Short mmCIF file of C-alpha atoms in Angstrom, two decimals:
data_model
loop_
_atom_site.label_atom_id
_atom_site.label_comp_id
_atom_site.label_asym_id
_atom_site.label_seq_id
_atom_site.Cartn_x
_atom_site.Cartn_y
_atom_site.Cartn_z
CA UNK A 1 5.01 -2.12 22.80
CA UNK A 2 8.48 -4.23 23.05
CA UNK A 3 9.46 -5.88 26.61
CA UNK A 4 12.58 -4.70 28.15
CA UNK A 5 15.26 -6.31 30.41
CA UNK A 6 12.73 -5.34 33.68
CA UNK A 7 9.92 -6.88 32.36
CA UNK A 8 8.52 -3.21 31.31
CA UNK A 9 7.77 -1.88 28.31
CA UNK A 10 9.26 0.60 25.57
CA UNK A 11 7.01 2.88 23.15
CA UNK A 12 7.58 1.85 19.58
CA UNK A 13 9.83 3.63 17.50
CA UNK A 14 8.23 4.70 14.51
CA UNK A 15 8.87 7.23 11.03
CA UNK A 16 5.93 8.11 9.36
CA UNK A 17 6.46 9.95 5.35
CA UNK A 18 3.84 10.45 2.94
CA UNK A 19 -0.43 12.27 2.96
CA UNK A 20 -1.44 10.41 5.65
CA UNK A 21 1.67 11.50 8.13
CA UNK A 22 0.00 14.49 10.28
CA UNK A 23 -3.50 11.84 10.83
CA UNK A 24 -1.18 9.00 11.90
CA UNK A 25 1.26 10.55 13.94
CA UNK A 26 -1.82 11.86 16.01
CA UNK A 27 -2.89 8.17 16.40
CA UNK A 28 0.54 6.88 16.98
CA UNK A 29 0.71 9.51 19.65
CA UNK A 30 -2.38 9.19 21.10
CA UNK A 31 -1.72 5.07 21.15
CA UNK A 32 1.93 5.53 23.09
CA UNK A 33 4.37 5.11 20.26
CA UNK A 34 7.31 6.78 19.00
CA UNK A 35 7.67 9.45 16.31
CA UNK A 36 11.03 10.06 15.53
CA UNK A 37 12.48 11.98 12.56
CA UNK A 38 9.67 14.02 12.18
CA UNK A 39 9.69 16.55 9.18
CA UNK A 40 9.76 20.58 9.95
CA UNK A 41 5.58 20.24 9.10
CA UNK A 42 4.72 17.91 11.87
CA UNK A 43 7.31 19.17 14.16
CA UNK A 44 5.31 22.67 14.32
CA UNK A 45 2.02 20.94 13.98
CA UNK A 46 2.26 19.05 17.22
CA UNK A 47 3.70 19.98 20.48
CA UNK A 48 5.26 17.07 20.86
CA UNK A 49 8.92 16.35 21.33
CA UNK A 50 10.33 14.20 18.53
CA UNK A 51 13.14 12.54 18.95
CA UNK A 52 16.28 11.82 15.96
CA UNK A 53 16.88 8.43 16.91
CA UNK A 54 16.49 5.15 15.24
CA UNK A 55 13.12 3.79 14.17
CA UNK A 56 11.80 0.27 14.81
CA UNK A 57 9.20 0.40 11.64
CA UNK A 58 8.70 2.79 8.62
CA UNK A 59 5.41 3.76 7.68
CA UNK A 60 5.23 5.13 3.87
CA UNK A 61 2.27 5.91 2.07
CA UNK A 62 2.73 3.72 -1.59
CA UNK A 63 3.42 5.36 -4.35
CA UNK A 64 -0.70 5.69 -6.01
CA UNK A 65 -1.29 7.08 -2.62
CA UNK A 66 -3.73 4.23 -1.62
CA UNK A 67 -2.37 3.28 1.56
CA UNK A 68 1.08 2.81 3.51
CA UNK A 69 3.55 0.10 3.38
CA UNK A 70 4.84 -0.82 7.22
CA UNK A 71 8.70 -2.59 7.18
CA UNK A 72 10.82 -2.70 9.87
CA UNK A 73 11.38 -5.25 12.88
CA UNK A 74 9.50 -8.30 12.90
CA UNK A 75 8.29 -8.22 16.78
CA UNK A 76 6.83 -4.83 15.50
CA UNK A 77 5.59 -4.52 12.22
CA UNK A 78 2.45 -6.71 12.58
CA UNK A 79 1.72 -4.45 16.17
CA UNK A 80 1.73 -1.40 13.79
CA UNK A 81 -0.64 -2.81 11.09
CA UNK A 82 -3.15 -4.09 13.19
CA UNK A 83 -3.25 -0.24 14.81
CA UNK A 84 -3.53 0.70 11.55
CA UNK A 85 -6.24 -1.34 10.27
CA UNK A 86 -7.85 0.28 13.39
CA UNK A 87 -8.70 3.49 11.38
CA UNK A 88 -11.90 2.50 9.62
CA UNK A 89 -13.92 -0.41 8.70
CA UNK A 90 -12.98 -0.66 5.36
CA UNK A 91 -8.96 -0.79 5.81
CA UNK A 92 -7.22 -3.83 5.14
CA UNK A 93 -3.74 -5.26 5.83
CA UNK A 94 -1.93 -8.02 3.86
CA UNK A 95 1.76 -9.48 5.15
CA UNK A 96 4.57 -8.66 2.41
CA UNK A 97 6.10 -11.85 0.54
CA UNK A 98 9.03 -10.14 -0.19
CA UNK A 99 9.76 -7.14 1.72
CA UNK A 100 13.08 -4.93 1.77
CA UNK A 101 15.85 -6.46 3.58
CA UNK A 102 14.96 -10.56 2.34
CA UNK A 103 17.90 -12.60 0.58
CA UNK A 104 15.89 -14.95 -2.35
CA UNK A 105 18.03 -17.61 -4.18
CA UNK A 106 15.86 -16.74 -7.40
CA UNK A 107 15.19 -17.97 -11.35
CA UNK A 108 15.17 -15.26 -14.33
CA UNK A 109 12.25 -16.42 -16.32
CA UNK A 110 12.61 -13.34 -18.72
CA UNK A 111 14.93 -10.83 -19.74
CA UNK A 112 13.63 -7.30 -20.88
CA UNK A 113 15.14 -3.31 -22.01
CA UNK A 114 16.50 -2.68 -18.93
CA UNK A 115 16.62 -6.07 -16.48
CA UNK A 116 15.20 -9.35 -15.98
CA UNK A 117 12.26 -10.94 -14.54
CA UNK A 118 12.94 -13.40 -11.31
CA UNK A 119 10.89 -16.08 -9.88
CA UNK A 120 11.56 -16.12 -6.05
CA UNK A 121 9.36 -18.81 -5.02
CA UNK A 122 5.39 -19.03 -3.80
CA UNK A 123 4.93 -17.43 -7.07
CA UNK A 124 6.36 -14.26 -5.87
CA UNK A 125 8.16 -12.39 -8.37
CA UNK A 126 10.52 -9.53 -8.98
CA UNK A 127 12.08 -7.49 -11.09
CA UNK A 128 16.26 -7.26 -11.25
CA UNK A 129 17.71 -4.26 -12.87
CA UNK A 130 21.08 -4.73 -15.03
CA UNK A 131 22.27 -1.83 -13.55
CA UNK A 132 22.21 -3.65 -10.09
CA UNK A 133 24.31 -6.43 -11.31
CA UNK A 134 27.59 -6.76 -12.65
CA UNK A 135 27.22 -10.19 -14.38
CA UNK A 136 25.29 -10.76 -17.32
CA UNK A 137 22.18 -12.82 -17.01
CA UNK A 138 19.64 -14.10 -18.97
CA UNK A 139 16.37 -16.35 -18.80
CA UNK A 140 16.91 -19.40 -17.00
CA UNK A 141 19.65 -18.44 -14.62
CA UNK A 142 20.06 -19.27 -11.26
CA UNK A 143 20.78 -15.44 -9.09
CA UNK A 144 21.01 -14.26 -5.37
CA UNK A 145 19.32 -11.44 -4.85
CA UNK A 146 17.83 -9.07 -2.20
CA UNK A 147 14.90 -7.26 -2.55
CA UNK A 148 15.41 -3.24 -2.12
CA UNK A 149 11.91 -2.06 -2.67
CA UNK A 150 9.02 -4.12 -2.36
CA UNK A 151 5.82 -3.25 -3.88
CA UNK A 152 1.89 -3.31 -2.60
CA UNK A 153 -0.34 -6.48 -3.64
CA UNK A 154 -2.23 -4.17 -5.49
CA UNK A 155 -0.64 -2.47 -8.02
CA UNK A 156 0.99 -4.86 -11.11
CA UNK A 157 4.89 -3.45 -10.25
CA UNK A 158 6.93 -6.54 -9.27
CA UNK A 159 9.84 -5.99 -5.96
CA UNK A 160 12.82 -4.28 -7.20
CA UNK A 161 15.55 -6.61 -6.54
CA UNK A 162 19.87 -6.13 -6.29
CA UNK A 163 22.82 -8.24 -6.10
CA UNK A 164 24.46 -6.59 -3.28
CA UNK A 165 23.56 -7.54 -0.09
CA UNK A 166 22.41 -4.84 3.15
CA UNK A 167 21.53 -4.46 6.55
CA UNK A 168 19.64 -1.70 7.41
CA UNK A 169 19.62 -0.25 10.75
CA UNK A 170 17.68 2.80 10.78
CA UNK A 171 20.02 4.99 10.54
CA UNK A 172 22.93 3.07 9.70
CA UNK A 173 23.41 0.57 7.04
CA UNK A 174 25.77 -2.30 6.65
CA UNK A 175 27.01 -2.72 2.93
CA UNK A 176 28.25 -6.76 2.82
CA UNK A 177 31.62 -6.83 0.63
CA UNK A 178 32.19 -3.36 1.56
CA UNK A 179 34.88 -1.43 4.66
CA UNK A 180 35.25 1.59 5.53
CA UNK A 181 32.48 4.73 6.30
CA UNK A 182 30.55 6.70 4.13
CA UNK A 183 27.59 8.98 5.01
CA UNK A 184 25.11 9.83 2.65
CA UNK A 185 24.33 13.61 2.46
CA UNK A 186 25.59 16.48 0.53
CA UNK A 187 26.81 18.15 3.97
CA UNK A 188 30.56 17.72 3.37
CA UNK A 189 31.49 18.78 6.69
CA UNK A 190 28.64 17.46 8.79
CA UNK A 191 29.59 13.80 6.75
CA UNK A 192 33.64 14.35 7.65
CA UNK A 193 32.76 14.53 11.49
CA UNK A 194 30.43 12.04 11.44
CA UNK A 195 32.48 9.60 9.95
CA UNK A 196 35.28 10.45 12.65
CA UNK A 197 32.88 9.59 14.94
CA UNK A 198 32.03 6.60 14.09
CA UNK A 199 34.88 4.70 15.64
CA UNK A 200 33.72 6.63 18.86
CA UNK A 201 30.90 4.60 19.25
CA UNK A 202 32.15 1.43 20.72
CA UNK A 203 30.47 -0.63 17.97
CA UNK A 204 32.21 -2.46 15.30
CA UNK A 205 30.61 -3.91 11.95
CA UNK A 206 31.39 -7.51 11.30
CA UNK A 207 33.90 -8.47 9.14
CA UNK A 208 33.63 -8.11 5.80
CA UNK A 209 30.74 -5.26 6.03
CA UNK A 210 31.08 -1.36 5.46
CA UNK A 211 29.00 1.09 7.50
CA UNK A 212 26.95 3.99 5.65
CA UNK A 213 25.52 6.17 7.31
CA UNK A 214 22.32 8.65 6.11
CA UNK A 215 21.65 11.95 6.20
CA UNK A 216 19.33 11.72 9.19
CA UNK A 217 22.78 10.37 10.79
CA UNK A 218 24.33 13.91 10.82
CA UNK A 219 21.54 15.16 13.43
CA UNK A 220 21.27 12.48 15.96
CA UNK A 221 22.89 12.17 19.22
CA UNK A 222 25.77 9.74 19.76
CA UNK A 223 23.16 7.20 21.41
CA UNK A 224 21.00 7.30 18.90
CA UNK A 225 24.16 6.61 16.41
CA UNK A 226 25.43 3.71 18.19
CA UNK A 227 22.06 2.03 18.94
CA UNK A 228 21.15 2.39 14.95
CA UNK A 229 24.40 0.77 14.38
CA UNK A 230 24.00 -2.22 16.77
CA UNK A 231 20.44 -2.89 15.07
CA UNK A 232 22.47 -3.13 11.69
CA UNK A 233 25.60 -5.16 13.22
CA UNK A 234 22.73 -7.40 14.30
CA UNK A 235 21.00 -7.86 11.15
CA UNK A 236 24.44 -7.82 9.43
CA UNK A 237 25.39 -11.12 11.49
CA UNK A 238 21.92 -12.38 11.13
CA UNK A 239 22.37 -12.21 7.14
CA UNK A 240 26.22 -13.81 7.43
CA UNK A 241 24.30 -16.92 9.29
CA UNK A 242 21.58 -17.36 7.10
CA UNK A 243 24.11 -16.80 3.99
CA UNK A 244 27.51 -19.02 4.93
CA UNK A 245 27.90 -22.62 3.43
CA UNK A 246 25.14 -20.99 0.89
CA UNK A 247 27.39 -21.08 -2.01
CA UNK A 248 25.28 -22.90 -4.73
CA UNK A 249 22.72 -20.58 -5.85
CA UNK A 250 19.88 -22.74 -5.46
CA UNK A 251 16.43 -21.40 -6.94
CA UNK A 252 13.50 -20.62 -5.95
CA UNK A 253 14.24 -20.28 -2.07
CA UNK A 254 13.96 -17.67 0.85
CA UNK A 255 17.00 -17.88 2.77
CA UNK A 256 17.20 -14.61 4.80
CA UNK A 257 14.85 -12.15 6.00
CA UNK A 258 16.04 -9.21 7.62
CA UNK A 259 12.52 -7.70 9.00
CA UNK A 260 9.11 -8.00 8.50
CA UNK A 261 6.59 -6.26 5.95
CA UNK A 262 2.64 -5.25 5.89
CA UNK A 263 0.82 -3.69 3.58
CA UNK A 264 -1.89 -1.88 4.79
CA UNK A 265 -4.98 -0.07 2.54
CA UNK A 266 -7.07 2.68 3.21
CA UNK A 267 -10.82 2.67 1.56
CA UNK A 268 -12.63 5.70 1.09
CA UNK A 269 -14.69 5.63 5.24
CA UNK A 270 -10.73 5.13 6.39
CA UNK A 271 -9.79 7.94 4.39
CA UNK A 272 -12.32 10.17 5.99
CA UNK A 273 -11.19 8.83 9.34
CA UNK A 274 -8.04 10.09 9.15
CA UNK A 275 -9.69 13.36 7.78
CA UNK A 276 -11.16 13.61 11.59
CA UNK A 277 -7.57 12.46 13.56
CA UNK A 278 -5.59 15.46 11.03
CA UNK A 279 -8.96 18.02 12.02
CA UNK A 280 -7.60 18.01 15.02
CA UNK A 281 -4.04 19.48 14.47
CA UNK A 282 -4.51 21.22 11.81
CA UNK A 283 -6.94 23.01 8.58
CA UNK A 284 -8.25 19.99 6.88
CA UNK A 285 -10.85 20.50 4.15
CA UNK A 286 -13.65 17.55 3.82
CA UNK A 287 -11.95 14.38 1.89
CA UNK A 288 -8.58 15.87 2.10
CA UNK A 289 -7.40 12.36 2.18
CA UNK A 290 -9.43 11.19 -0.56
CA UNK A 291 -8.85 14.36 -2.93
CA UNK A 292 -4.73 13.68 -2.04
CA UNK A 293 -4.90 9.98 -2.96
CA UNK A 294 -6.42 10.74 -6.64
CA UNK A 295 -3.24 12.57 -7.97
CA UNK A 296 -0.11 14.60 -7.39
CA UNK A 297 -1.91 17.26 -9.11
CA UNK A 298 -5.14 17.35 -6.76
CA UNK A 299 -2.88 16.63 -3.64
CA UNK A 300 -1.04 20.14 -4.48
CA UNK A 301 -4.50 21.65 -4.99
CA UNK A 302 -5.63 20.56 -1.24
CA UNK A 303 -2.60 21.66 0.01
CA UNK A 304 -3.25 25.25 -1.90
CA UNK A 305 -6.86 25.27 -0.61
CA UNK A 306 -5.97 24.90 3.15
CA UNK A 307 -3.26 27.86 3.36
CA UNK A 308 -5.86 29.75 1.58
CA UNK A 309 -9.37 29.19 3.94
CA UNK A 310 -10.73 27.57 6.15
CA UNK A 311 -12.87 25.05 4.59
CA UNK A 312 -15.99 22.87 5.90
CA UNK A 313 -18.55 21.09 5.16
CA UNK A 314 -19.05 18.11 3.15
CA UNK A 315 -16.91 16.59 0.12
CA UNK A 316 -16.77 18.78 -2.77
CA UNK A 317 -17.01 16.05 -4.69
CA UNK A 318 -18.19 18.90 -7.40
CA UNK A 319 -15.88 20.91 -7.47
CA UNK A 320 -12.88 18.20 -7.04
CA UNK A 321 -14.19 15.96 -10.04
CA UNK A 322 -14.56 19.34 -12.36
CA UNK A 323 -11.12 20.14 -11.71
CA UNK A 324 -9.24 16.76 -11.61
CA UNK A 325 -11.99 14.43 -13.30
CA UNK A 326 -13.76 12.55 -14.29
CA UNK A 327 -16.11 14.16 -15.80
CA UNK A 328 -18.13 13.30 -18.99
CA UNK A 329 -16.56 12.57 -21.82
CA UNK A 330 -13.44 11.33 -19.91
CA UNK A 331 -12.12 7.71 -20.01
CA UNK A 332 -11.80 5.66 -17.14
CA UNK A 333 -11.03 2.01 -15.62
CA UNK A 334 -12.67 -0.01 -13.28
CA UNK A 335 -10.37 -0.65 -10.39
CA UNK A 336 -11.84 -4.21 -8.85
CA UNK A 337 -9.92 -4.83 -5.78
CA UNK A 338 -9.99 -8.24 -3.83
CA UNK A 339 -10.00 -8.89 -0.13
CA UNK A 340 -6.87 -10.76 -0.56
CA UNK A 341 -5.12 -7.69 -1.92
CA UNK A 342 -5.32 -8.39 -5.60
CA UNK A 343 -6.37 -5.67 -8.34
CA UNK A 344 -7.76 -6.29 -10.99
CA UNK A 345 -9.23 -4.05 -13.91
CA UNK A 346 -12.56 -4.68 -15.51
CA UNK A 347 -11.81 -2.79 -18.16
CA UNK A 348 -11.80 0.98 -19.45
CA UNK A 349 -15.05 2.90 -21.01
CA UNK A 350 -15.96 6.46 -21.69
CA UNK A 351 -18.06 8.32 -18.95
CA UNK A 352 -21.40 9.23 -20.52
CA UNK A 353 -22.81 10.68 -16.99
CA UNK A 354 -21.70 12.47 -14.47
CA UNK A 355 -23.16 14.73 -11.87
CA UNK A 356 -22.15 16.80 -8.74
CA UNK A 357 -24.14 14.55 -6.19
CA UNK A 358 -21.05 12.27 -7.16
CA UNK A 359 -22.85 10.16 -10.05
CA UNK A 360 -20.17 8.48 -12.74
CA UNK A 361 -21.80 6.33 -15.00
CA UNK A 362 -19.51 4.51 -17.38
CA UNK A 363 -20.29 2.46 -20.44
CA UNK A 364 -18.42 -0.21 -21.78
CA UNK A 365 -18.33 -2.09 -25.20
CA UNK A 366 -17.95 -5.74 -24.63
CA UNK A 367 -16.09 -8.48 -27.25
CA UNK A 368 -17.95 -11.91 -27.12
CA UNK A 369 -17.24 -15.34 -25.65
CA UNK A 370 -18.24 -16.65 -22.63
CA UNK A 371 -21.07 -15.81 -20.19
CA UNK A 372 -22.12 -13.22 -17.77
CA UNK A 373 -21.07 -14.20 -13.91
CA UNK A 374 -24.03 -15.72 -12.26
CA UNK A 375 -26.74 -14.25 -14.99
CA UNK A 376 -25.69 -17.28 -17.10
CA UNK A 377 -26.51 -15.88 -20.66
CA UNK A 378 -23.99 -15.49 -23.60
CA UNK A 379 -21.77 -12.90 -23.76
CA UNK A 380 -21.81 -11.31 -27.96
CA UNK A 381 -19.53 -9.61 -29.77
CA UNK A 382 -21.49 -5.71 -29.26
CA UNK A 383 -23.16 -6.20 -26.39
CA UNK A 384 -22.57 -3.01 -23.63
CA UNK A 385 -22.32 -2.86 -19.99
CA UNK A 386 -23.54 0.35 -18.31
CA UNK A 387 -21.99 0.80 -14.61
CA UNK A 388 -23.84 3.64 -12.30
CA UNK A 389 -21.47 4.55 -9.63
CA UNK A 390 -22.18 7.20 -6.50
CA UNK A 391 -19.06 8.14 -4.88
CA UNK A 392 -19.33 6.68 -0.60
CA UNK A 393 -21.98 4.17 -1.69
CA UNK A 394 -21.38 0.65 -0.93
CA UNK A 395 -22.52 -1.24 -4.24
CA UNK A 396 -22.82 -0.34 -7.72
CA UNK A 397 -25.14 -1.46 -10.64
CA UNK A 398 -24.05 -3.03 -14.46
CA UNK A 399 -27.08 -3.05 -17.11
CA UNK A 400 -25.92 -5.40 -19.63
CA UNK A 401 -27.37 -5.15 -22.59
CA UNK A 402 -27.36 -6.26 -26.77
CA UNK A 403 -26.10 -4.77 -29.59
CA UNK A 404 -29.98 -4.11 -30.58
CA UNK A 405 -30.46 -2.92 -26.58
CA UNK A 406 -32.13 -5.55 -25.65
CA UNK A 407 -31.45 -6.15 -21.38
CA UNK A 408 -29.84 -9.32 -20.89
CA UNK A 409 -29.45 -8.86 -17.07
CA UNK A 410 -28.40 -6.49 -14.34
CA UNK A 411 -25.38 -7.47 -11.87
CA UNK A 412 -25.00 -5.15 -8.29
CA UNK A 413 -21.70 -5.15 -6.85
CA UNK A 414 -22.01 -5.06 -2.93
CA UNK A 415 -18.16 -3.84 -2.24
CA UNK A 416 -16.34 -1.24 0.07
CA UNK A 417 -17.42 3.16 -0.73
CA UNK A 418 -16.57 3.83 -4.29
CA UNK A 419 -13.90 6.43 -5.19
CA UNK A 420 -14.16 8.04 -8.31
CA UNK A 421 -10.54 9.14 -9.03
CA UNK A 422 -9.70 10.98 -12.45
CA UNK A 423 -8.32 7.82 -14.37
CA UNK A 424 -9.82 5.06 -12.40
CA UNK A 425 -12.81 4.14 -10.10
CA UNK A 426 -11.63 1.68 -7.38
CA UNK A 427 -13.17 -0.23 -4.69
CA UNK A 428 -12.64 -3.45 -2.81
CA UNK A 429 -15.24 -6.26 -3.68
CA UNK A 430 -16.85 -7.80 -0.41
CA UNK A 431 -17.99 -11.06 -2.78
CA UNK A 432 -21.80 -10.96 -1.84
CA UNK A 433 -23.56 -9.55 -4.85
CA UNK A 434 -27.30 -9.68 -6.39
CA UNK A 435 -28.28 -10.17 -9.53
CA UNK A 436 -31.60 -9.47 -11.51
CA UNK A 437 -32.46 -11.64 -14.46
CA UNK A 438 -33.92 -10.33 -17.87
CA UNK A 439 -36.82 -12.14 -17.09
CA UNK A 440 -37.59 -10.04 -13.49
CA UNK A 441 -36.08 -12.52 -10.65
CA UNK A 442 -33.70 -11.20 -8.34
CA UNK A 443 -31.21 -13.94 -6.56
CA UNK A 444 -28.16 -13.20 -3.94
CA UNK A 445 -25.24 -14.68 -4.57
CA UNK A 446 -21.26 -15.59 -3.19
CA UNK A 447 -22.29 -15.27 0.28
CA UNK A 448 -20.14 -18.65 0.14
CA UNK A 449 -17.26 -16.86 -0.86
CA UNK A 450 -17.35 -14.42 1.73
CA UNK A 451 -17.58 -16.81 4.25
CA UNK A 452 -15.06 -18.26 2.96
CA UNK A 453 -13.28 -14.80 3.22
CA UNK A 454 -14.14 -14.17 7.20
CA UNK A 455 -12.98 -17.65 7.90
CA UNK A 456 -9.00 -16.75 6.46
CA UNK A 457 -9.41 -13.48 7.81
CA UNK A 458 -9.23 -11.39 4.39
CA UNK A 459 -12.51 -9.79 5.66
CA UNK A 460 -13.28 -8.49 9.49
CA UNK A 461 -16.49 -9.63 10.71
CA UNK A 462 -17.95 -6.11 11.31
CA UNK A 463 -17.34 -5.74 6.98
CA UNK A 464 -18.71 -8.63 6.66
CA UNK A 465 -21.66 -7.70 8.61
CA UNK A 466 -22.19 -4.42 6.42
CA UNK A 467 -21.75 -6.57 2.98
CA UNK A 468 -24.68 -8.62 4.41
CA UNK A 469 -26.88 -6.00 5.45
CA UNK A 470 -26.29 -3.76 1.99
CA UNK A 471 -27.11 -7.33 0.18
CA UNK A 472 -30.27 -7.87 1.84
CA UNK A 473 -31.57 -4.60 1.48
CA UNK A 474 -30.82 -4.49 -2.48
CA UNK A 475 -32.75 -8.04 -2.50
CA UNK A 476 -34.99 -6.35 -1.26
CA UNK A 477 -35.24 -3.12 -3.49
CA UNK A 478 -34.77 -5.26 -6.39
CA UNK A 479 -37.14 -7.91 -5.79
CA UNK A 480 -40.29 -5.09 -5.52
#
């Protein structure tokens, strides 16, 4: 909630866009916020009154579907992530080093087809189009930039960065350089009256910026117009502060933010969570959430099954995996995510099992050099590593073994429920693993590093808890 002039308090305003809308607007609901701009779908969903005003924070689920992205005002953003991380045990939440809105004095390290690579400091990078300048740059030069779309830690896209500089207000944006109105939408009338109105509202941009308005503009009420364009007159004046007597590009340097970012991401128990807050307002088959997040394809396929039945029970993870993959034969990578947000792939291999009680065993041929984490034996040119996965289960055996087939050790993974999407298994290690030698002794390791992990809190103490508790027990298991 925000203070007001009295001392009280006012909801937060908040969009929501993307799978995991209908389950989230029934927790931002149910926790006092906001929903404004609701789509047609979640306006007949809910009876609820939605409002078309301005937002305070945008929640979007990322593009791969494996969690949102929350931007908006600073006072609010981090208020909305921690609710968020509220949905399951195994959700996470990592700030945003460059999120949409934030002026960078940055360094193009490398040019490519179609723009250039820029260092903005922290090493924090992103990408500039050509098309979003209109000088010519190449590696080594010094460039102002905002960033226009930021990306999640997790995926290996860079933010997408432009030379122009913006203030968004919700509904209204400032364009810096610009004059004049514009509204974007393809309503040619609705646009004409709105931009007639604009000078109606008692607010003026500061000099030197144009106002454009967006579609959602053409719908709202004349409070909600001027109190969008006040947020971006703010901001505007906010950048023009941060920005004057900054005439030498200087590289690599934050000099303006004009919000806050979070990026917040759902494991597989979260997903199922959310499964449980949608059950309640509408048809939701079992792992609706997690079928959605494994492709466009299987998202349209969930959507198909709902109109269609009324489904219940558990996962089909079955009949979802037959349809979308994987199944045997298939190729797939091994999606290693870290508590810190990083993702990392451990490689691809070809599915040689697979069952309908949600077994995907994958095998991988392995080049040589180096040695195995904590087994401490050599690592040859032919050796294989078989990985045994069960979709929901909270660690996950490798076999390694020789060219000839010989076992050279067996590494468990303790980590977040595994997913088994169609091109990629993911996860999110919890750094606690055990081991079992060739020669028969078992030995836990990294509980150091998860420590470690509590005490910058990457990972909550009830996760860490359950990484314990799933460790001892395989000690256990292993050690008989």
């Amino acid at each position: 909630m925000s203070e007001d002039a009295d001392g009280g308090s006012d909801p937060v305003r908040v969009r929501v866009r993307g799978i995991y809308t209908t389950a989230l607007t029934r927790r931002f609901l149910d926790a006092g916020y906001e929903v404004v701009q609701a789509s047609e779908p979640i306006r007949d969903r809910f009876d609820a009154e939605f409002g078309t005003g301005h937002h305070e924070v945008t929640v979007e689920t990322t593009d791969d579907r494996q969690g949102v992205g929350v931007h908006g005002a600073s006072a609010t953003v981090e208020t909305v992530a921690s609710h968020l991380c509220g949905v399951g045990i195994d959700a996470f939440a990592w700030d945003d080093p460059a999120p949409r809105g934030a002026v960078f004095d940055a360094r193009v390290t490398d040019t490519r087809g179609s723009g250039a690579m820029c260092a903005l400091g922290d090493g924090v990078e992103g990408f500039l189009p050509f098309r979003a300048t209109d000088r010519h740059v190449e590696e080594g030069d010094a460039v102002r930039v905002q960033v226009r779309e930021s990306e999640p830690p997790w995926n290996d896209r860079r933010a997408r960065l432009d030379t122009g500089v913006r203030a968004r207000g919700g509904l209204a944006t400032l364009v810096r350089g610009d004059d004049g109105v514009t509204v974007n939408t393809r309503d040619e009338a609705a646009g004409r009256e709105l931009a007639g109105m604009t000078d109606l509202l008692g607010v003026s941009a500061p000099d030197g910026w144009g106002i454009e308005w967006s579609h959602a503009a053409t719908d709202a009420d004349m409070d909600a117009l001027r109190a969008s364009l006040e947020r971006a007159a703010e901001r505007a004046e906010t950048l023009d502060s941060a920005l004057d007597g900054e005439d030498n590009v200087e590289p690599a340097r934050e000099l303006a933010r004009a919000g806050a970012g979070e990026w917040v991401w759902f494991g597989r128990a979260s997903r199922f969570e959310l499964d449980a807050d949608r059950r309640e307002v509408t048809t939701t088959m079992p792992g609706h959430h997690r079928t959605k997040a494994a492709s466009e394809t299987a998202s349209a396929g969930v959507d198909l099954a709902e109109a269609l039945c009324d489904p219940s029970g558990e996962f089909p993870f079955d009949v979802v995996t037959r349809q979308f993959g994987p199944v045997e034969g298939d190729t797939v990578g091994i999606g290693h995510g870290k508590p810190d947000g990083r993702h990392i792939t451990l490689g691809r291999g070809e599915v040689v099992e697979w069952d309908g009680d949600g077994t995907v065993s994958v095998k991988r041929q392995l080049t040589g050099g180096g040695t195995y984490d904590a087994l401490d034996v050599p690592r040859e040119s032919g050796d294989t590593a078989l990985t045994k996965f069960r979709e929901g289960r909270w660690w996950y055996p490798t076999v390694y073994r020789s060219a000839e087939g010989e076992v050279k050790g067996t590494y468990v993974n303790v980590c977040t429920p595994v997913e088994c999407f169609p091109d990629e298994v993911r996860y999110v290690d919890l750094h606690v693993d055990v081991i079992k030698r060739a020669d028969g002794t078992v030995e836990r390791v990294d509980d150091d590093e998860l420590d470690e992990a509590v005490a910058e809190g990457e990972v909550s103490e009830a996760l860490a808890e359950k990484a314990r508790s799933v460790a001892a027990s395989l000690e256990t298991a292993l050690s008989e």
